[in-house]
Amino acid sequence: MNKVLALFAGILFSVHGFVVAQQQKISIIPAPKSVSMGSGHFELSAGTPIIAVSEDARKSAALFNQFLHARHGLTLKTSLIALPGKTIVLEESENFASEEGYSLEVETDKIIITGNKAGLFYGLQSLLQLIKNKDGSLQVPVLAIEDEPAFGYRGIMLDVSRHFFTTDQIKKMLDLMAYFKFNRMHWHLTEDQGWRLEIKKYPKLTQVSAWRDSTIIGQYYDFKPFIYDGKPHGGYYTQEEAKDIVRYAADRQITVIPEIELPGHSSAVLAAYPEFGSFEVKDGKALPGSIAAVNDKGEPHDNDLSQAVPGYWGVHYNIYGPTEKAYGFLEDVLTEVMDIFPSEYIHIGGDEVPKDHWMTSDIAQKVIKKEKLADEHELQSFFIRRIEKFLNKNGRKLIGWDEILEGGLAPNATVMSWRGEKGGIAAAKMGHDVIMTPNSHLYFDHYQAADKTTEPLAIGGFLPLEKVYSYSPVPDTLNVDERKYVLGVQANLWTEYIPTINKMEYFLFPRALALAEVAWMDREEKNFEEFSQERLPSRLKELEEMDVFYRIPEAQVQISKDEASGRHLVNIVPLVAQSKVYYTLDGHKADQTSNLYTGPFLAPIPGQDQDPLTLNYTVVTPKGRSSNQFSVEINRP
Ligand code: ACM
């Protein structure tokens, strides 16, 4: 870097990424830590070799080439030895300060990327994002970047249990995650509604637990009684397929963290293997215990011992029993899981465990007595500690949702804080590692508009882009020592209402781009205006070219008073590059038959007794996809 700075002394200016991006229109997401712009550009051509000596560098160069070919129809040669002329040099450096940091220096005749293994990969992702096609010439601006992430854990959780996604669909998501410098995919593989991983010792998991006969239609609250679609749904990944995903992700510097839910969210398993539940089994059927189940009003209720994989959502009663049989099963499963997934973390769920079965089970009550536990919460903690011991013995670490704090946290556990930040704060104060994934800011299954009628069906909530962007993973209430336990952030994509790849992409993007900056950038360097207006537009245009069905966001609409006329001046800035905006002001639908926005205009003034006007508009992307209709009130000036 110093070398390059010296080279450009006098013409370089060095400021934080976002200011430069604004001036020079470089649009890397997440924005690099520092960028120094020079003048001129490097031109990429078929004759530009990539010098990559180490195996890691060559692997990353190969992936760079794949992308370059797909996006720009160009494939570069790689060379093990230095060559004269214009080259891209990847210098793997063990001594680079940050594991994931890199420097990227672009001169008119040379590009040099330096970093550790992951750093080189990220340097290449930044380089890809810098390439501009100008009249058929692929140009990279002369600059110097120094970059490293703020957080070591930058994740997205995908629930494949509520709805199954193919390995190709997951690979597409991994490609996109890598492009925006995410490094963890949390794979939610088991649920009440489906088990998704081949386990050789327990074939019924894939013969029975992986399939449901039918799924409810509409929102959970739409129809009572529920209406079912009458269509079987399911699927699973063979161990070979799962290993292939692990390899594919690892090549892209992403660790796959498998989640095997326990002791709750296990109805699908217990449909096939009722003997791992909390009750005695006779003739293949679980029998209720001698203690009657009552709800919190003291009314008797059905403990739901049905042996079908449920096709409706919500929290289910059927949970594992605290028995040697169940521990044995889980340890067998985890043994196969550890063989597939090299991840240090194994996620064991631990969330939303209704205690009804344990309260009504003679078997569970005996354990509580024998182990001198205070209640069912302590029994849950006892259960999870036992699993933690097993994982630790095998060199792995347990991570679980924040309910694992209830009844006492297992000694070495990491907490994923989802019910807000409370659990994460408590865990950090106890000296446990934490991943922040609060449902207030990072639940990507939530709606993206306040007016739900304009959006596809979602689980609920309202999580606009700006709110994701505003998130800061380290709570102010933690002191300096405690802050280091917050390892990073993750968004969760639960898929009860997300059955298709288009819908998956719609819920992930562009919110994942906002999250990428939350995870990579220091809090004080983030700037939503600059992100959304200066860098997001070209990335969204690119996502469309990459066939990603992102949600087209609302434009920035500025309404100011025009002093000369006394009328409102309306300025509309769409957030997709080269998109068009069509609008109406008469309260009627806006579509491609409406007024084409060509620049700021003066709004009509409603009469004294008339309602304010509504600006309706739709954004149409370069490839012709229309956004939802958006509405903004224009009050009387
Ligand atoms: C969760 O949303 N139940 C972790």
XYZ file of C-alpha atoms and ligand atoms in Angstrom:
641
model
C 0.000 0.000 0.000
C 2.693 2.468 0.988
C 4.480 1.651 -2.226
C 1.393 2.435 -4.264
C 0.597 5.530 -2.274
C 4.093 6.776 -2.931
C 3.699 5.999 -6.601
C 0.597 8.095 -6.847
C 1.720 10.803 -4.456
C 0.131 14.036 -5.471
C -2.784 12.580 -7.395
C -4.269 10.274 -4.768
C -6.594 11.358 -2.049
C -7.477 9.039 0.740
C -10.787 9.155 2.540
C -13.332 6.697 3.843
C -15.001 4.425 1.354
C -18.376 6.053 1.198
C -17.194 9.537 0.387
C -15.022 8.257 -2.409
C -17.793 6.081 -3.725
C -19.965 9.148 -3.975
C -17.350 11.094 -5.858
C -16.090 8.345 -8.112
C -19.171 6.131 -8.298
C -17.500 2.945 -7.252
C -20.252 0.812 -5.858
C -18.705 -2.019 -3.871
C -21.080 -3.556 -1.314
C -20.100 -3.864 1.482
C -18.127 -0.623 1.182
C -14.395 -1.124 1.821
C -12.756 0.365 4.862
C -10.616 2.777 2.890
C -10.338 3.652 -0.768
C -7.814 5.935 -2.421
C -8.721 6.903 -5.956
C -6.176 7.510 -8.682
C -6.820 8.442 -12.274
C -7.130 6.276 -15.348
C -8.075 2.644 -15.500
C -6.826 -0.886 -16.034
C -8.368 -2.605 -19.023
C -9.135 -6.301 -18.735
C -8.762 -8.407 -21.845
C -8.417 -12.063 -22.804
C -4.654 -11.581 -22.789
C -4.508 -10.523 -19.125
C -3.111 -13.389 -17.054
C -3.760 -13.933 -13.363
C -0.560 -14.790 -11.515
C -1.572 -17.193 -8.777
C 1.089 -19.290 -7.105
C -0.563 -20.898 -4.084
C -3.316 -23.452 -4.417
C -5.750 -21.194 -2.537
C -5.011 -18.343 -4.890
C -5.551 -20.588 -7.917
C -8.888 -21.797 -6.530
C -10.067 -18.250 -5.996
C -8.789 -17.279 -9.444
C -10.800 -20.124 -10.969
C -13.975 -18.872 -9.271
C -13.175 -15.330 -10.380
C -12.927 -16.644 -13.918
C -16.260 -18.449 -13.676
C -17.943 -15.242 -12.628
C -16.117 -13.184 -15.236
C -17.181 -15.601 -17.909
C -20.817 -15.652 -16.808
C -21.049 -11.854 -16.508
C -18.734 -10.622 -19.232
C -17.963 -13.623 -21.457
C -14.272 -13.446 -20.624
C -11.935 -16.110 -19.245
C -8.398 -15.230 -18.163
C -5.437 -17.584 -18.127
C -3.754 -18.279 -14.826
C -0.010 -18.560 -14.463
C 2.202 -19.928 -11.708
C 5.064 -17.624 -12.601
C 5.352 -13.874 -12.964
C 4.874 -12.627 -16.531
C 5.714 -9.344 -18.190
C 2.968 -6.989 -19.344
C -0.425 -6.327 -17.834
C -1.174 -8.824 -15.096
C -3.402 -9.459 -12.103
C -1.220 -10.685 -9.257
C -2.589 -12.582 -6.275
C -0.096 -12.504 -3.433
C -1.011 -14.817 -0.612
C 0.509 -13.469 2.527
C 0.411 -15.416 5.766
C 1.422 -12.288 7.593
C -1.503 -10.145 6.603
C -2.904 -8.577 9.754
C -6.509 -9.689 9.274
C -7.548 -13.227 8.302
C -10.176 -11.841 5.967
C -8.590 -8.502 5.128
C -6.939 -7.674 1.841
C -5.392 -4.876 -0.099
C -6.273 -4.240 -3.715
C -4.090 -1.986 -5.797
C -5.098 -1.109 -9.314
C -2.630 0.649 -11.589
C -3.032 1.112 -15.319
C -0.799 -1.873 -16.040
C -1.099 -4.040 -12.948
C -3.582 -5.218 -10.350
C -2.169 -6.608 -7.120
C -4.296 -8.265 -4.466
C -2.622 -9.205 -1.195
C -4.131 -11.112 1.689
C -4.537 -14.419 3.439
C -6.584 -17.119 1.759
C -9.968 -15.537 2.543
C -8.575 -12.059 1.978
C -7.520 -12.917 -1.576
C -10.983 -14.255 -2.255
C -12.575 -11.055 -0.936
C -10.155 -8.900 -2.870
C -11.305 -10.691 -6.015
C -14.975 -10.128 -5.116
C -14.252 -6.424 -4.775
C -12.431 -6.473 -8.091
C -15.430 -8.133 -9.746
C -17.672 -5.417 -8.369
C -15.359 -2.751 -9.781
C -15.430 -3.993 -13.376
C -17.417 -1.703 -15.637
C -18.250 -2.495 -19.210
C -17.730 0.715 -21.150
C -18.608 0.209 -24.804
C -17.321 -3.349 -24.764
C -14.152 -2.535 -22.839
C -13.906 -3.972 -19.310
C -12.407 -1.285 -17.109
C -11.282 -1.115 -13.503
C -10.537 2.343 -12.060
C -7.058 3.043 -10.720
C -7.298 2.949 -6.949
C -5.965 1.436 -3.760
C -8.201 -0.319 -1.264
C -7.392 -1.494 2.251
C -10.186 -3.555 3.677
C -11.176 -5.849 6.507
C -14.451 -6.827 8.165
C -15.785 -5.449 11.423
C -17.208 -8.873 12.402
C -15.872 -12.388 11.961
C -19.328 -13.993 11.773
C -21.486 -12.770 8.889
C -24.320 -15.166 8.359
C -27.603 -16.030 6.739
C -29.824 -18.824 8.021
C -31.898 -20.763 5.512
C -34.802 -22.901 6.676
C -35.124 -25.784 4.209
C -37.528 -27.718 6.412
C -40.700 -25.698 6.073
C -40.010 -25.666 2.353
C -37.364 -27.652 0.571
C -34.814 -25.992 -1.719
C -32.651 -27.882 -4.186
C -28.856 -27.959 -4.008
C -28.684 -25.818 -7.173
C -30.864 -23.185 -5.530
C -28.671 -23.245 -2.446
C -25.539 -22.915 -4.568
C -26.969 -19.835 -6.225
C -27.579 -18.357 -2.782
C -24.023 -19.263 -1.709
C -22.610 -17.538 -4.801
C -24.490 -14.386 -3.901
C -23.511 -14.604 -0.240
C -19.846 -14.883 -1.190
C -20.125 -11.953 -3.587
C -21.272 -9.780 -0.677
C -18.688 -11.268 1.715
C -20.869 -13.391 3.980
C -19.012 -16.267 5.580
C -21.588 -18.452 7.369
C -24.595 -20.315 6.076
C -26.643 -21.655 8.934
C -28.569 -24.562 7.449
C -31.803 -25.239 9.321
C -32.178 -28.892 8.415
C -34.772 -30.219 10.819
C -38.200 -29.079 11.879
C -41.621 -30.258 12.898
C -42.634 -30.133 9.245
C -39.705 -32.013 7.742
C -36.304 -33.633 8.244
C -33.884 -32.913 5.421
C -30.636 -34.840 5.917
C -29.863 -38.460 5.131
C -28.796 -40.287 8.288
C -27.648 -43.780 7.405
C -28.426 -45.346 10.762
C -32.026 -44.095 10.765
C -33.526 -44.583 7.285
C -37.037 -43.640 8.380
C -35.816 -40.040 8.771
C -35.694 -39.768 5.008
C -38.437 -42.282 4.221
C -40.996 -40.831 6.636
C -39.824 -37.645 8.406
C -38.814 -35.900 5.179
C -42.335 -35.899 3.766
C -45.663 -34.379 4.668
C -48.936 -35.188 2.942
C -50.235 -31.696 2.730
C -49.559 -28.084 3.730
C -51.940 -25.400 4.948
C -52.785 -22.669 2.481
C -52.679 -18.959 3.218
C -51.589 -17.305 6.416
C -51.828 -19.406 9.571
C -54.714 -17.199 10.736
C -56.599 -17.081 7.414
C -58.754 -20.180 7.747
C -60.072 -21.908 10.851
C -60.246 -24.823 10.476
C -57.117 -24.846 8.313
C -57.446 -25.576 4.624
C -54.784 -27.886 3.209
C -53.402 -27.908 -0.317
C -53.605 -31.688 -0.642
C -50.120 -31.832 -2.181
C -47.298 -33.912 -0.697
C -44.189 -31.852 0.016
C -40.718 -32.851 1.090
C -37.254 -33.911 0.118
C -33.856 -34.363 1.666
C -30.161 -34.052 0.934
C -28.103 -37.193 0.656
C -24.875 -37.100 2.620
C -22.981 -36.733 -0.651
C -25.118 -33.745 -1.628
C -24.603 -32.157 1.783
C -20.840 -32.705 1.512
C -20.917 -31.157 -1.942
C -22.650 -28.067 -0.496
C -20.048 -27.910 2.286
C -17.214 -28.017 -0.286
C -18.901 -25.539 -2.587
C -19.388 -23.132 0.307
C -15.837 -23.636 1.622
C -14.400 -22.729 -1.791
C -16.292 -19.470 -1.351
C -14.998 -18.962 2.203
C -18.357 -19.896 3.714
C -18.698 -22.317 6.600
C -21.929 -24.279 6.661
C -23.327 -24.663 10.174
C -25.882 -27.465 10.359
C -28.808 -27.208 12.740
C -30.340 -30.302 14.272
C -33.225 -29.089 16.432
C -33.601 -30.447 19.955
C -35.389 -31.062 22.205
C -38.286 -29.298 20.419
C -39.329 -28.810 16.790
C -38.998 -32.557 16.445
C -42.486 -33.757 15.434
C -41.210 -35.037 12.084
C -38.693 -37.310 13.801
C -41.216 -38.533 16.337
C -43.691 -39.325 13.570
C -41.196 -41.960 12.411
C -39.589 -42.862 15.742
C -42.113 -42.260 18.566
C -39.842 -44.188 20.939
C -37.568 -41.117 21.206
C -40.407 -39.048 22.661
C -41.430 -38.607 26.272
C -43.919 -41.455 26.521
C -44.038 -45.199 26.491
C -44.651 -46.717 23.056
C -46.933 -49.692 22.455
C -47.585 -51.231 19.042
C -45.612 -48.406 17.466
C -47.731 -45.695 19.109
C -46.825 -43.289 21.909
C -49.189 -43.476 24.888
C -50.016 -40.421 26.967
C -48.583 -40.441 30.507
C -50.642 -40.748 33.662
C -50.520 -36.996 34.273
C -53.258 -35.169 32.366
C -52.258 -32.333 30.056
C -53.806 -28.987 30.918
C -53.367 -25.607 29.318
C -52.454 -22.459 31.255
C -56.136 -21.990 32.153
C -56.165 -25.447 33.710
C -58.281 -26.905 30.898
C -57.485 -30.414 29.656
C -55.963 -30.551 26.169
C -54.755 -33.050 23.666
C -51.021 -33.639 23.887
C -50.795 -34.152 20.115
C -49.216 -37.572 19.835
C -50.267 -37.928 16.227
C -47.703 -39.744 14.145
C -48.011 -37.711 10.981
C -45.493 -35.108 9.886
C -47.521 -31.940 10.455
C -48.443 -29.695 7.553
C -49.247 -26.635 9.655
C -46.959 -24.081 11.287
C -46.469 -22.889 14.839
C -44.881 -24.493 17.857
C -45.669 -28.188 18.263
C -45.924 -30.189 21.469
C -44.117 -33.296 20.321
C -40.569 -33.119 21.740
C -37.805 -35.601 22.541
C -37.925 -37.351 25.889
C -35.050 -36.997 28.372
C -34.171 -40.657 27.889
C -31.068 -42.683 27.122
C -32.806 -43.865 23.944
C -33.268 -40.274 22.745
C -29.726 -39.232 23.703
C -28.388 -42.287 21.910
C -30.353 -41.398 18.794
C -29.204 -37.777 18.879
C -25.581 -38.773 19.426
C -25.774 -41.182 16.488
C -27.269 -38.438 14.332
C -24.698 -35.883 15.463
C -21.895 -38.346 14.763
C -22.990 -38.564 11.132
C -23.571 -34.805 11.045
C -20.033 -34.127 12.298
C -18.706 -36.415 9.616
C -20.389 -34.296 6.935
C -19.864 -30.839 8.402
C -16.380 -29.738 9.498
C -17.893 -26.602 11.096
C -16.655 -25.948 14.608
C -20.207 -25.016 15.562
C -23.041 -27.479 15.571
C -26.398 -25.743 16.078
C -28.798 -27.664 18.303
C -31.806 -25.336 18.089
C -33.185 -25.244 21.613
C -35.904 -22.707 20.781
C -39.617 -22.833 21.462
C -39.783 -25.999 23.519
C -43.272 -26.414 24.994
C -42.879 -28.295 28.245
C -46.326 -29.930 28.173
C -44.996 -33.381 27.356
C -42.403 -33.288 30.097
C -44.972 -31.961 32.572
C -47.271 -34.859 31.774
C -44.713 -37.602 31.287
C -43.904 -40.018 34.108
C -40.522 -40.618 32.485
C -39.582 -36.910 32.447
C -40.851 -36.312 35.968
C -38.721 -39.189 37.253
C -35.617 -37.580 35.734
C -36.464 -34.236 37.353
C -36.717 -35.953 40.736
C -33.647 -38.128 40.345
C -31.442 -35.274 39.160
C -32.909 -32.869 41.742
C -33.901 -30.384 39.068
C -36.169 -27.479 39.958
C -38.475 -27.776 36.961
C -38.821 -28.560 33.256
C -36.597 -25.589 32.335
C -33.769 -27.104 34.306
C -34.555 -30.395 32.632
C -34.074 -28.693 29.257
C -30.754 -27.329 30.448
C -29.794 -30.805 31.700
C -30.679 -32.244 28.274
C -28.659 -29.627 26.404
C -25.629 -29.906 28.709
C -25.557 -33.592 27.979
C -25.505 -32.907 24.240
C -22.877 -30.219 24.713
C -20.595 -32.683 26.500
C -20.898 -35.010 23.555
C -20.105 -32.281 21.038
C -17.189 -30.927 23.079
C -15.775 -34.428 23.459
C -15.753 -34.572 19.679
C -13.999 -31.246 19.351
C -17.095 -29.238 18.396
C -18.877 -26.295 19.958
C -22.560 -26.031 20.719
C -24.548 -23.065 19.515
C -28.260 -22.623 20.177
C -31.128 -20.136 20.154
C -31.426 -17.912 23.213
C -33.872 -20.224 25.029
C -30.817 -22.309 25.944
C -30.251 -19.694 28.648
C -33.399 -20.868 30.422
C -32.692 -23.251 33.270
C -28.962 -22.494 33.038
C -26.653 -22.106 30.072
C -24.416 -25.028 29.108
C -20.806 -24.223 30.102
C -19.288 -23.590 26.655
C -22.356 -22.658 24.656
C -22.648 -19.812 22.164
C -25.994 -18.038 22.104
C -27.863 -16.939 19.028
C -30.013 -14.072 20.240
C -33.286 -13.988 18.306
C -35.920 -12.683 20.727
C -34.369 -9.243 20.523
C -30.934 -8.672 22.027
C -31.794 -9.559 25.620
C -30.485 -13.103 25.485
C -27.333 -12.004 23.692
C -26.654 -9.313 26.264
C -27.175 -11.759 29.147
C -24.882 -14.325 27.539
C -22.126 -11.781 26.799
C -22.278 -10.591 30.395
C -21.739 -14.208 31.453
C -18.698 -14.430 29.176
C -20.330 -16.501 26.427
C -19.984 -15.827 22.732
C -23.008 -14.377 20.986
C -24.396 -14.055 17.480
C -26.967 -11.301 17.133
C -29.971 -12.171 15.033
C -32.807 -10.189 16.622
C -36.304 -10.641 15.211
C -36.709 -6.860 15.398
C -34.088 -6.218 12.674
C -32.898 -9.439 11.070
C -35.912 -11.644 10.403
C -36.035 -11.632 6.641
C -39.347 -13.498 6.562
C -41.034 -10.258 7.635
C -42.900 -7.901 5.299
C -40.969 -5.254 3.386
C -43.802 -2.705 3.217
C -46.088 -1.306 5.888
C -49.076 -1.913 3.616
C -49.174 -5.715 3.606
C -51.754 -5.797 0.821
C -49.091 -4.661 -1.643
C -46.710 -7.482 -0.721
C -46.615 -11.244 -1.138
C -47.800 -13.212 1.878
C -45.304 -13.148 4.753
C -45.340 -14.361 8.332
C -45.945 -10.837 9.682
C -43.826 -7.976 10.968
C -42.401 -5.085 8.963
C -38.719 -4.969 8.175
C -37.818 -2.367 5.572
C -34.340 -2.048 4.093
C -33.457 0.999 6.145
C -34.258 -0.763 9.398
C -31.929 -3.638 8.535
C -29.254 -1.115 7.625
C -29.686 0.736 10.902
C -28.824 -2.324 12.959
C -25.685 -2.321 15.025
C -24.738 -5.712 16.487
C -22.963 -4.528 19.631
C -25.421 -3.188 22.210
C -24.385 -0.006 24.024
C -25.234 -1.642 27.337
C -22.214 -3.951 27.071
C -18.909 -2.741 28.464
C -15.689 -2.922 26.478
C -14.787 -6.386 27.779
C -18.237 -7.792 27.152
C -18.386 -6.426 23.611
C -15.772 -8.821 22.366
C -18.197 -11.701 22.889
C -20.432 -10.418 20.110
C -18.935 -12.325 17.199
C -21.274 -11.051 14.566
C -24.692 -11.074 12.979
C -27.026 -13.242 11.009
C -30.325 -12.812 9.199
C -32.838 -15.633 9.390
C -34.957 -16.738 6.478
C -37.749 -18.912 7.825
C -39.723 -20.392 4.984
C -43.227 -21.210 6.178
C -44.487 -18.741 3.583
C -41.598 -19.013 1.144
C -42.141 -22.018 -1.119
C -40.410 -20.807 -4.298
C -36.962 -19.643 -5.339
C -38.355 -16.315 -6.595
C -39.913 -15.704 -3.216
C -36.716 -16.721 -1.445
C -34.757 -14.195 -3.472
C -37.435 -11.542 -3.015
C -37.228 -11.834 0.771
C -33.427 -11.975 0.825
C -32.640 -9.117 -1.559
C -31.953 -6.282 -1.244
C -32.073 -6.703 2.554
C -29.037 -9.010 2.466
C -27.038 -6.165 0.925
C -27.919 -3.931 3.853
C -26.938 -6.726 6.223
C -23.633 -7.153 4.386
C -22.733 -3.600 5.427
C -23.964 -4.146 8.999
C -21.642 -7.146 9.223
C -18.613 -5.775 7.395
C -18.469 -2.082 8.227
C -17.824 -0.161 11.385
C -21.001 1.381 12.683
C -19.787 4.976 12.303
C -18.903 4.454 8.640
C -22.336 3.298 7.548
C -24.476 5.800 5.694
C -27.891 4.711 4.445
C -28.387 7.570 1.987
C -25.086 6.870 0.321
C -25.622 3.081 0.364
C -29.119 3.230 -1.077
C -28.692 6.058 -3.565
C -25.097 5.737 -4.697
C -24.166 2.070 -4.568
C -27.320 -0.026 -4.331
C -28.719 1.053 -7.737
C -25.939 -0.451 -9.833
C -25.802 -3.601 -7.690
C -29.559 -4.107 -8.151
C -29.270 -3.656 -11.886
C -26.536 -6.275 -11.801
C -28.637 -8.641 -9.674
C -31.312 -8.474 -12.327
C -28.737 -9.379 -14.971
C -27.785 -12.309 -12.735
C -31.443 -13.455 -12.691
C -32.014 -12.685 -9.042
C -35.626 -11.900 -8.259
C -34.945 -9.159 -5.732
C -37.666 -6.887 -4.382
C -37.653 -3.613 -6.277
C -37.443 -1.024 -3.520
C -39.377 2.178 -3.117
C -37.765 5.164 -4.838
C -36.502 8.092 -2.813
C -39.253 10.644 -3.201
C -38.400 14.203 -2.208
C -41.176 16.747 -1.977
C -40.071 20.330 -1.515
C -41.773 23.685 -1.876
C -41.070 25.621 -5.055
C -40.942 29.180 -3.789
C -41.663 30.813 -7.160
C -44.916 28.975 -7.805
C -45.853 28.094 -4.233
C -46.435 24.528 -5.447
C -44.809 21.262 -4.422
C -41.829 20.115 -6.412
C -41.679 16.329 -6.679
C -38.363 14.612 -7.247
C -38.276 10.821 -7.657
C -35.010 8.893 -7.525
C -35.398 5.170 -8.207
C -32.944 2.807 -6.501
C -32.391 0.572 -9.511
C -29.942 1.984 -12.044
C -31.439 2.798 -15.440
C -34.953 2.030 -14.275
C -37.998 4.093 -15.205
C -40.711 5.513 -13.002
C -44.341 5.847 -14.073
C -46.720 7.839 -11.902
C -50.197 9.209 -11.428
C -51.454 12.052 -9.262
C -55.169 11.438 -9.687
C -55.370 8.660 -7.143
C -55.616 5.967 -9.803
C -53.372 3.020 -10.475
C -49.866 3.691 -11.742
C -48.497 1.339 -14.371
C -46.627 1.560 -17.644
C -49.556 3.455 -19.209
C -49.066 6.302 -16.715
C -46.899 9.440 -16.870
C -43.241 8.659 -17.436
C -41.121 10.500 -14.909
C -38.485 12.548 -16.715
C -37.406 14.939 -13.966
C -38.726 16.992 -11.042
C -42.241 18.324 -11.636
C -44.649 20.710 -9.951
C -47.624 19.009 -8.356
C -51.171 20.330 -8.841
C -52.714 22.062 -5.834
C -55.930 20.570 -4.472
C -58.693 23.059 -3.654
C -59.343 24.210 -0.083
C -61.858 21.512 0.813
C -60.243 18.714 -1.110
C -58.161 15.842 0.195
C -54.393 15.852 -0.277
C -53.219 14.249 -3.491
C -51.650 10.824 -3.658
C -48.645 10.164 -5.826
C -48.848 6.582 -7.042
C -45.830 5.245 -8.866
C -44.188 2.095 -10.067
C -40.540 1.468 -10.838
C -39.786 -0.515 -14.005
C -36.355 -2.126 -14.197
C -34.129 -2.182 -17.306
C -35.407 -5.680 -18.066
C -39.012 -4.559 -17.716
C -39.980 -5.926 -14.332
C -42.475 -3.682 -12.506
C -42.296 -2.954 -8.802
C -45.340 -3.022 -6.584
C -47.293 0.217 -6.709
C -45.994 2.676 -4.122
C -47.920 5.644 -2.761
C -46.875 8.919 -1.182
C -49.212 11.625 0.074
C -48.619 15.125 -1.191
C -50.134 17.491 1.321
C -51.292 20.974 0.479
C -48.219 23.232 0.127
C -36.907 -18.892 16.167
O -37.296 -17.954 15.438
N -37.783 -19.746 16.675
C -35.510 -19.075 16.494
